[in-house]
C-alpha angles and dihedrals in degrees: 000000000000125000091233092070095036091227094110092060122104099227094188089060089056095046112106109182104304094338123095116191115200096155121133091018095125090240120174094179136028119249093228097167093054091045091051088056089061106061090163090068097090092155114062125182114195097156125139098026135117099258113153097173142358120240117245092245089060085083089066089074090093092156091074115114101168124030128181115194097155123142098023130114099252112159096181143357125238114276092240094048087127090076088083088086095159093058113122104162123042126174116191097160118156104007133123100257120146101172139006126234115261089239086069085087089071092068090099093162095053110126104162131040135170119190100159121139096026125121089243125178106268093244093050092044091053091049094048095050125193102303092208094153142015094274095051092048091052090048089048090056092051096044095044091049090051090047093049091046089053090050090047091049091049091049089048089051090048090050090048091049090047091047090047090048090049090049091049090047090050090049089048091050090048091048090048090047091050090047090049092049090047090049091049091049090049090048092050090047091050092046090049091050091048091049090049091049091048092051090047091052090048090050092049091047092050091047092049091047090049092050091047090050091050090050091049092048091048091048092050090049091052091048090049092053093052116099117264089242089076090071099025130066113267116269126204113265118260121236112242115226113257122249094242093055091054091050090049091053091051092050092049090050090051091047090049090052091049092050091049090050092049091048091051093047094045103040106030136062089261090083091092092054116106092244093051091045089057092046093049092048091050090048093052091048091051092047091049091051092049092049089060089063109087099216093049090045090057090047091051092048091049091049094048 
């Protein structure tokens, strides 16, 4: 493999005890897999190469104690660079770093740090100092760690505030939702009560109308049954026909019917009919009986 990738190198040949020197190898990427296979290499020198960035899996090399990345073109470090918790010595001289990842604060064992010749953020540059000797580089490690811990704490506080604000907002939304639901329930309850009251009024109105109609009908019935004299001027009472007059009329009507029957049976061709024969016989018997009475006999004689 080519030197540019670093995969053609025989890392075991460059391993001297626990120190692995990969400086001046014209590397543009780090052979992380091969390095992970050499856990004894706790001291790693990657200086003077063409590294622009470190892969995220570089942070899995947690066995590293001393790391030299000076004189490369690194623009940033991986976000989880703080996983290298055993790192004590870190050289980042002459790169293109502006800031450090917040996880840098987790390098609790870091004792030595060089950040010279990087376009650092002014605040970070002031904290790191010059690192012109051993003492200054050790102070730089302490101060930078404190600075990054302060940034981490502030970010944690911001996250907590943001989380708290989100929780409060969520509670507020839930409270508003509950209030809205309660309001809707109250509205439905009120509408239901109003609808019930409306139906009750309609029922009462219909019942009252029905009762009024029944009263009116009853009143009209009573008025109809009253005699007409209540609304008309009084008239003189009529004399009822007597009982005897009615009987007399009936007798006259019966006598008239008998005479008509006798006339029909005597003067018409019906005299030979059985009914007329019986009627004529009865008539003759009656006449004979009446003739036996003296008074009637004289009357008959006078009439004849």
